[in-house]
């Protein structure tokens, strides 16, 4: 079985641009979460989606948005990029509560804003 | 105060030795608890879930103290391949909260 897949793996954008990151969860997992990891820190929660509905949002500005599709894949969108948005963006999939087997992460998208 | 606090290390451990470290968390509503391992520039990978009764997985032992809001990880007979950053993770309602990680370096 394929794990969590994310695309693209690396991305370089200019300040003010927009970016879309994509994630496909493990087959059978209906919950997808997004995290931002800045160098030297632990991942920070951005969004959680379950059955196409937003179930949680972290402390991120409205420039960040996401959605989940009927096939449970997800997109994270970031508008008006800032230098501080440079980070590793991680997608995690899980069974509904995540308590069974934890959360499985994709290999991430490394975003650099210049 | 950070939601999950960990000693960043590094913990320099001779091969074959035992190392232990812990984290504290602030959200008493947390429902589940995990240790993840993260290698340099890679994604976090689940090492083990942590239960109140304590649990082992091979050379790894985890403990949870809900009253003190404290989680620990012990690694016995350390291997070179155990060198990594260990992330303490708590789960309040699906919004995982991560510590900044504890770096472990196992030396020959």
PDB file of C-alpha atoms in Angstrom:
ATOM      1  CA  UNK A   1       0.000   0.000   0.000  1.00  0.00           C
ATOM      2  CA  UNK A   2       1.197   3.507  -0.784  1.00  0.00           C
ATOM      3  CA  UNK A   3       1.851   5.760   2.169  1.00  0.00           C
ATOM      4  CA  UNK A   4       0.937   9.421   2.352  1.00  0.00           C
ATOM      5  CA  UNK A   5       2.086  11.138  -0.814  1.00  0.00           C
ATOM      6  CA  UNK A   6       2.789  14.844  -1.118  1.00  0.00           C
ATOM      7  CA  UNK A   7       3.637  16.989  -4.091  1.00  0.00           C
ATOM      8  CA  UNK A   8       5.722  18.797  -5.017  1.00  0.00           C
ATOM      9  CA  UNK A   9       8.718  17.763  -2.905  1.00  0.00           C
ATOM     10  CA  UNK A  10      10.465  21.116  -3.253  1.00  0.00           C
ATOM     11  CA  UNK A  11       9.274  24.534  -4.304  1.00  0.00           C
ATOM     12  CA  UNK A  12      10.823  27.979  -4.604  1.00  0.00           C
ATOM     13  CA  UNK A  13       8.479  30.969  -4.714  1.00  0.00           C
ATOM     14  CA  UNK A  14       8.821  34.731  -4.607  1.00  0.00           C
ATOM     15  CA  UNK A  15       7.287  36.915  -1.892  1.00  0.00           C
ATOM     16  CA  UNK A  16       3.695  37.796  -2.695  1.00  0.00           C
ATOM     17  CA  UNK A  17       3.069  34.732  -4.833  1.00  0.00           C
ATOM     18  CA  UNK A  18       0.564  31.976  -4.178  1.00  0.00           C
ATOM     19  CA  UNK A  19       1.307  28.279  -3.651  1.00  0.00           C
ATOM     20  CA  UNK A  20      -0.768  25.078  -3.671  1.00  0.00           C
ATOM     21  CA  UNK A  21       0.473  21.948  -1.969  1.00  0.00           C
ATOM     22  CA  UNK A  22      -1.138  18.554  -2.469  1.00  0.00           C
ATOM     23  CA  UNK A  23      -1.577  15.460  -0.343  1.00  0.00           C
ATOM     24  CA  UNK A  24      -3.034  11.997  -0.867  1.00  0.00           C
ATOM     25  CA  UNK A  25      -3.746  10.026   2.306  1.00  0.00           C
ATOM     26  CA  UNK A  26      -3.281   6.354   2.945  1.00  0.00           C
ATOM     27  CA  UNK A  27      -6.071   4.315   1.411  1.00  0.00           C
ATOM     28  CA  UNK A  28      -8.902   4.030   3.933  1.00  0.00           C
ATOM     29  CA  UNK A  29      -7.871   7.095   5.922  1.00  0.00           C
ATOM     30  CA  UNK A  30     -10.477   9.815   5.813  1.00  0.00           C
ATOM     31  CA  UNK A  31      -8.742  12.390   7.998  1.00  0.00           C
ATOM     32  CA  UNK A  32      -5.990  14.655   6.687  1.00  0.00           C
ATOM     33  CA  UNK A  33      -4.056  17.221   8.692  1.00  0.00           C
ATOM     34  CA  UNK A  34      -1.511  19.829   7.659  1.00  0.00           C
ATOM     35  CA  UNK A  35       1.514  20.958   9.664  1.00  0.00           C
ATOM     36  CA  UNK A  36       4.236  23.555   9.207  1.00  0.00           C
ATOM     37  CA  UNK A  37       7.728  22.792  10.469  1.00  0.00           C
ATOM     38  CA  UNK A  38      10.230  25.588  10.657  1.00  0.00           C
ATOM     39  CA  UNK A  39      13.876  24.592  11.050  1.00  0.00           C
ATOM     40  CA  UNK A  40      14.734  23.746  14.635  1.00  0.00           C
ATOM     41  CA  UNK A  41      11.122  23.515  15.806  1.00  0.00           C
ATOM     42  CA  UNK A  42       8.481  20.844  16.034  1.00  0.00           C
ATOM     43  CA  UNK A  43       5.637  20.771  13.502  1.00  0.00           C
ATOM     44  CA  UNK A  44       2.817  23.260  14.116  1.00  0.00           C
ATOM     45  CA  UNK A  45      -0.804  22.331  13.410  1.00  0.00           C
ATOM     46  CA  UNK A  46      -2.447  24.238  10.552  1.00  0.00           C
ATOM     47  CA  UNK A  47      -5.659  22.383   9.580  1.00  0.00           C
ATOM     48  CA  UNK A  48      -7.518  19.132  10.036  1.00  0.00           C
ATOM     49  CA  UNK A  49     -10.117  17.819   7.600  1.00  0.00           C
ATOM     50  CA  UNK A  50     -12.398  14.842   7.954  1.00  0.00           C
ATOM     51  CA  UNK A  51     -14.983  13.790   5.397  1.00  0.00           C
ATOM     52  CA  UNK A  52     -14.367  17.044   3.487  1.00  0.00           C
ATOM     53  CA  UNK A  53     -15.189  19.217   6.480  1.00  0.00           C
ATOM     54  CA  UNK A  54     -12.765  21.378   8.412  1.00  0.00           C
ATOM     55  CA  UNK A  55     -12.495  19.948  11.912  1.00  0.00           C
ATOM     56  CA  UNK A  56      -9.804  22.206  13.286  1.00  0.00           C
ATOM     57  CA  UNK A  57      -7.656  25.192  12.513  1.00  0.00           C
ATOM     58  CA  UNK A  58      -4.417  26.266  14.125  1.00  0.00           C
ATOM     59  CA  UNK A  59      -3.149  29.746  14.813  1.00  0.00           C
ATOM     60  CA  UNK A  60      -2.342  30.700  11.229  1.00  0.00           C
ATOM     61  CA  UNK A  61      -3.483  33.775   9.271  1.00  0.00           C
ATOM     62  CA  UNK A  62      -6.289  33.722   6.730  1.00  0.00           C
ATOM     63  CA  UNK A  63      -3.693  33.575   3.967  1.00  0.00           C
ATOM     64  CA  UNK A  64      -3.667  29.858   4.701  1.00  0.00           C
ATOM     65  CA  UNK A  65      -6.602  27.811   3.448  1.00  0.00           C
ATOM     66  CA  UNK A  66      -7.234  24.175   2.657  1.00  0.00           C
ATOM     67  CA  UNK A  67      -9.821  21.798   1.357  1.00  0.00           C
ATOM     68  CA  UNK A  68     -10.462  18.089   1.104  1.00  0.00           C
ATOM     69  CA  UNK A  69     -11.850  16.367  -1.945  1.00  0.00           C
ATOM     70  CA  UNK A  70     -14.334  13.460  -2.245  1.00  0.00           C
ATOM     71  CA  UNK A  71     -11.424  11.025  -2.689  1.00  0.00           C
ATOM     72  CA  UNK A  72     -10.006  12.364   0.647  1.00  0.00           C
ATOM     73  CA  UNK A  73      -6.998  14.011  -0.968  1.00  0.00           C
ATOM     74  CA  UNK A  74      -6.309  17.546   0.172  1.00  0.00           C
ATOM     75  CA  UNK A  75      -4.805  20.831  -0.908  1.00  0.00           C
ATOM     76  CA  UNK A  76      -3.169  23.516   1.206  1.00  0.00           C
ATOM     77  CA  UNK A  77      -3.136  26.988  -0.284  1.00  0.00           C
ATOM     78  CA  UNK A  78      -1.042  29.897   0.892  1.00  0.00           C
ATOM     79  CA  UNK A  79      -1.570  33.368  -0.543  1.00  0.00           C
ATOM     80  CA  UNK A  80       0.659  36.441  -0.443  1.00  0.00           C
ATOM     81  CA  UNK A  81       3.721  34.463   0.564  1.00  0.00           C
ATOM     82  CA  UNK A  82       6.080  35.900   3.136  1.00  0.00           C
ATOM     83  CA  UNK A  83       9.695  34.998   3.784  1.00  0.00           C
ATOM     84  CA  UNK A  84       8.562  33.504   7.090  1.00  0.00           C
ATOM     85  CA  UNK A  85       6.411  30.965   5.264  1.00  0.00           C
ATOM     86  CA  UNK A  86       9.586  29.127   4.270  1.00  0.00           C
ATOM     87  CA  UNK A  87       9.256  25.740   5.965  1.00  0.00           C
ATOM     88  CA  UNK A  88       8.636  22.052   5.543  1.00  0.00           C
ATOM     89  CA  UNK A  89       4.904  21.473   5.071  1.00  0.00           C
ATOM     90  CA  UNK A  90       3.769  18.083   6.258  1.00  0.00           C
ATOM     91  CA  UNK A  91       0.549  16.251   5.585  1.00  0.00           C
ATOM     92  CA  UNK A  92      -0.634  13.505   7.930  1.00  0.00           C
ATOM     93  CA  UNK A  93      -3.407  11.010   7.466  1.00  0.00           C
ATOM     94  CA  UNK A  94      -5.152   8.970  10.102  1.00  0.00           C
ATOM     95  CA  UNK A  95      -8.229   7.036  11.031  1.00  0.00           C
ATOM     96  CA  UNK A  96     -10.915   9.345  12.456  1.00  0.00           C
ATOM     97  CA  UNK A  97      -9.504  10.078  15.889  1.00  0.00           C
ATOM     98  CA  UNK A  98      -5.912   9.193  15.221  1.00  0.00           C
ATOM     99  CA  UNK A  99      -5.753   7.129  18.346  1.00  0.00           C
ATOM    100  CA  UNK A 100      -5.645   3.869  16.423  1.00  0.00           C
ATOM    101  CA  UNK A 101      -2.146   3.625  15.000  1.00  0.00           C
ATOM    102  CA  UNK A 102      -1.331   7.293  15.278  1.00  0.00           C
ATOM    103  CA  UNK A 103      -0.768   9.627  12.391  1.00  0.00           C
ATOM    104  CA  UNK A 104       1.312   8.831   9.299  1.00  0.00           C
ATOM    105  CA  UNK A 105       3.180  11.683   7.690  1.00  0.00           C
ATOM    106  CA  UNK A 106       4.114  12.242   4.091  1.00  0.00           C
ATOM    107  CA  UNK A 107       7.672  13.191   3.202  1.00  0.00           C
ATOM    108  CA  UNK A 108       6.634  16.827   3.015  1.00  0.00           C
ATOM    109  CA  UNK A 109       6.971  19.772   0.682  1.00  0.00           C
ATOM    110  CA  UNK A 110       9.944  21.998   1.347  1.00  0.00           C
ATOM    111  CA  UNK A 111       8.898  25.552   0.484  1.00  0.00           C
ATOM    112  CA  UNK A 112      11.440  28.313   0.113  1.00  0.00           C
ATOM    113  CA  UNK A 113      10.208  31.889  -0.264  1.00  0.00           C
ATOM    114  CA  UNK A 114      12.752  34.341  -1.659  1.00  0.00           C
TER     115      UNK A 114
ATOM    116  CA  UNK B   1       4.553  28.539  28.121  1.00  0.00           C
ATOM    117  CA  UNK B   2       4.955  26.057  25.277  1.00  0.00           C
ATOM    118  CA  UNK B   3       2.265  23.393  24.923  1.00  0.00           C
ATOM    119  CA  UNK B   4       4.845  20.596  24.900  1.00  0.00           C
ATOM    120  CA  UNK B   5       8.302  21.112  26.356  1.00  0.00           C
ATOM    121  CA  UNK B   6      11.324  18.923  25.760  1.00  0.00           C
ATOM    122  CA  UNK B   7      15.004  19.122  26.604  1.00  0.00           C
ATOM    123  CA  UNK B   8      16.585  19.778  23.182  1.00  0.00           C
ATOM    124  CA  UNK B   9      19.775  17.886  24.050  1.00  0.00           C
ATOM    125  CA  UNK B  10      21.879  16.701  22.418  1.00  0.00           C
ATOM    126  CA  UNK B  11      22.157  13.554  24.475  1.00  0.00           C
ATOM    127  CA  UNK B  12      25.465  11.956  23.516  1.00  0.00           C
ATOM    128  CA  UNK B  13      25.180   8.239  24.237  1.00  0.00           C
ATOM    129  CA  UNK B  14      27.829   5.517  23.857  1.00  0.00           C
ATOM    130  CA  UNK B  15      26.688   2.586  21.778  1.00  0.00           C
ATOM    131  CA  UNK B  16      25.094  -0.023  24.029  1.00  0.00           C
ATOM    132  CA  UNK B  17      24.203   2.423  26.790  1.00  0.00           C
ATOM    133  CA  UNK B  18      20.772   3.434  28.064  1.00  0.00           C
ATOM    134  CA  UNK B  19      19.359   6.904  27.577  1.00  0.00           C
ATOM    135  CA  UNK B  20      16.174   8.412  28.950  1.00  0.00           C
ATOM    136  CA  UNK B  21      14.467  11.711  28.421  1.00  0.00           C
ATOM    137  CA  UNK B  22      11.038  13.171  28.886  1.00  0.00           C
ATOM    138  CA  UNK B  23       8.615  15.909  28.069  1.00  0.00           C
ATOM    139  CA  UNK B  24       5.870  17.821  29.837  1.00  0.00           C
ATOM    140  CA  UNK B  25       2.612  18.984  28.315  1.00  0.00           C
ATOM    141  CA  UNK B  26       0.087  21.607  29.301  1.00  0.00           C
ATOM    142  CA  UNK B  27      -3.200  20.476  27.747  1.00  0.00           C
ATOM    143  CA  UNK B  28      -4.922  18.188  30.235  1.00  0.00           C
ATOM    144  CA  UNK B  29      -7.583  17.396  27.602  1.00  0.00           C
ATOM    145  CA  UNK B  30      -5.054  15.438  25.555  1.00  0.00           C
ATOM    146  CA  UNK B  31      -6.417  12.038  24.667  1.00  0.00           C
ATOM    147  CA  UNK B  32      -3.505  10.195  23.167  1.00  0.00           C
ATOM    148  CA  UNK B  33       0.231  10.452  23.302  1.00  0.00           C
ATOM    149  CA  UNK B  34       3.061   9.439  21.000  1.00  0.00           C
ATOM    150  CA  UNK B  35       6.772   9.462  20.474  1.00  0.00           C
ATOM    151  CA  UNK B  36       7.846  10.173  16.913  1.00  0.00           C
ATOM    152  CA  UNK B  37      11.328   9.902  15.499  1.00  0.00           C
ATOM    153  CA  UNK B  38      12.601  12.405  12.947  1.00  0.00           C
ATOM    154  CA  UNK B  39      15.807  12.045  10.979  1.00  0.00           C
ATOM    155  CA  UNK B  40      17.489  15.109   9.527  1.00  0.00           C
ATOM    156  CA  UNK B  41      15.308  16.772   6.875  1.00  0.00           C
ATOM    157  CA  UNK B  42      12.891  13.829   6.838  1.00  0.00           C
ATOM    158  CA  UNK B  43       9.307  13.459   7.952  1.00  0.00           C
ATOM    159  CA  UNK B  44       8.402  12.370  11.511  1.00  0.00           C
ATOM    160  CA  UNK B  45       7.784   8.640  11.855  1.00  0.00           C
ATOM    161  CA  UNK B  46       5.753   7.044  14.603  1.00  0.00           C
ATOM    162  CA  UNK B  47       7.989   5.292  17.109  1.00  0.00           C
ATOM    163  CA  UNK B  48       5.323   4.267  19.578  1.00  0.00           C
ATOM    164  CA  UNK B  49       2.099   5.235  21.244  1.00  0.00           C
ATOM    165  CA  UNK B  50       2.253   5.899  24.982  1.00  0.00           C
ATOM    166  CA  UNK B  51      -0.221   4.462  27.460  1.00  0.00           C
ATOM    167  CA  UNK B  52      -0.842   5.233  31.119  1.00  0.00           C
ATOM    168  CA  UNK B  53       0.165   1.720  32.121  1.00  0.00           C
ATOM    169  CA  UNK B  54       3.512   2.117  30.403  1.00  0.00           C
ATOM    170  CA  UNK B  55       4.481   0.137  27.358  1.00  0.00           C
ATOM    171  CA  UNK B  56       7.503  -1.418  25.700  1.00  0.00           C
ATOM    172  CA  UNK B  57       8.423  -1.980  22.110  1.00  0.00           C
ATOM    173  CA  UNK B  58      11.672  -3.884  21.931  1.00  0.00           C
ATOM    174  CA  UNK B  59      14.416  -1.669  23.343  1.00  0.00           C
ATOM    175  CA  UNK B  60      12.056   1.276  23.804  1.00  0.00           C
ATOM    176  CA  UNK B  61       9.958   1.910  26.909  1.00  0.00           C
ATOM    177  CA  UNK B  62       7.470   4.750  27.252  1.00  0.00           C
ATOM    178  CA  UNK B  63       5.671   5.998  30.326  1.00  0.00           C
ATOM    179  CA  UNK B  64       2.823   8.443  30.800  1.00  0.00           C
ATOM    180  CA  UNK B  65       1.943  10.223  34.021  1.00  0.00           C
ATOM    181  CA  UNK B  66      -1.353  12.025  33.455  1.00  0.00           C
ATOM    182  CA  UNK B  67      -1.411  13.572  36.915  1.00  0.00           C
ATOM    183  CA  UNK B  68       1.939  15.258  36.370  1.00  0.00           C
ATOM    184  CA  UNK B  69       1.400  15.670  32.618  1.00  0.00           C
ATOM    185  CA  UNK B  70       4.732  14.032  31.943  1.00  0.00           C
ATOM    186  CA  UNK B  71       5.838  11.536  29.267  1.00  0.00           C
ATOM    187  CA  UNK B  72       9.112   9.669  29.159  1.00  0.00           C
ATOM    188  CA  UNK B  73      11.066   7.534  26.710  1.00  0.00           C
ATOM    189  CA  UNK B  74      13.866   5.142  27.581  1.00  0.00           C
ATOM    190  CA  UNK B  75      16.118   3.512  24.997  1.00  0.00           C
ATOM    191  CA  UNK B  76      18.123   0.475  26.076  1.00  0.00           C
ATOM    192  CA  UNK B  77      21.185  -0.963  24.330  1.00  0.00           C
ATOM    193  CA  UNK B  78      21.465   2.084  22.068  1.00  0.00           C
ATOM    194  CA  UNK B  79      22.385   1.494  18.439  1.00  0.00           C
ATOM    195  CA  UNK B  80      24.090   3.890  16.060  1.00  0.00           C
ATOM    196  CA  UNK B  81      20.860   3.875  14.074  1.00  0.00           C
ATOM    197  CA  UNK B  82      18.990   5.338  17.069  1.00  0.00           C
ATOM    198  CA  UNK B  83      20.662   8.693  16.374  1.00  0.00           C
ATOM    199  CA  UNK B  84      17.772  11.024  15.562  1.00  0.00           C
ATOM    200  CA  UNK B  85      15.515  13.696  17.002  1.00  0.00           C
ATOM    201  CA  UNK B  86      12.708  12.319  19.160  1.00  0.00           C
ATOM    202  CA  UNK B  87       9.480  14.302  19.145  1.00  0.00           C
ATOM    203  CA  UNK B  88       7.025  14.142  22.010  1.00  0.00           C
ATOM    204  CA  UNK B  89       3.480  14.462  20.684  1.00  0.00           C
ATOM    205  CA  UNK B  90       0.164  14.948  22.470  1.00  0.00           C
ATOM    206  CA  UNK B  91      -3.225  14.775  20.821  1.00  0.00           C
ATOM    207  CA  UNK B  92      -6.048  16.980  22.028  1.00  0.00           C
ATOM    208  CA  UNK B  93      -8.910  16.329  19.636  1.00  0.00           C
ATOM    209  CA  UNK B  94      -6.894  15.646  16.501  1.00  0.00           C
ATOM    210  CA  UNK B  95      -4.716  18.750  16.657  1.00  0.00           C
ATOM    211  CA  UNK B  96      -1.335  17.218  17.347  1.00  0.00           C
ATOM    212  CA  UNK B  97       0.955  19.296  19.536  1.00  0.00           C
ATOM    213  CA  UNK B  98       4.655  18.631  19.106  1.00  0.00           C
ATOM    214  CA  UNK B  99       7.600  19.366  21.273  1.00  0.00           C
ATOM    215  CA  UNK B 100      10.656  20.837  19.566  1.00  0.00           C
ATOM    216  CA  UNK B 101      12.395  17.482  19.879  1.00  0.00           C
ATOM    217  CA  UNK B 102      15.248  15.907  21.802  1.00  0.00           C
ATOM    218  CA  UNK B 103      18.358  15.142  19.773  1.00  0.00           C
ATOM    219  CA  UNK B 104      20.075  11.835  20.528  1.00  0.00           C
ATOM    220  CA  UNK B 105      23.526  11.092  19.154  1.00  0.00           C
ATOM    221  CA  UNK B 106      24.796   7.543  19.618  1.00  0.00           C
ATOM    222  CA  UNK B 107      28.562   7.269  19.317  1.00  0.00           C
ATOM    223  CA  UNK B 108      30.711   4.182  18.617  1.00  0.00           C
TER     224      UNK B 108
END
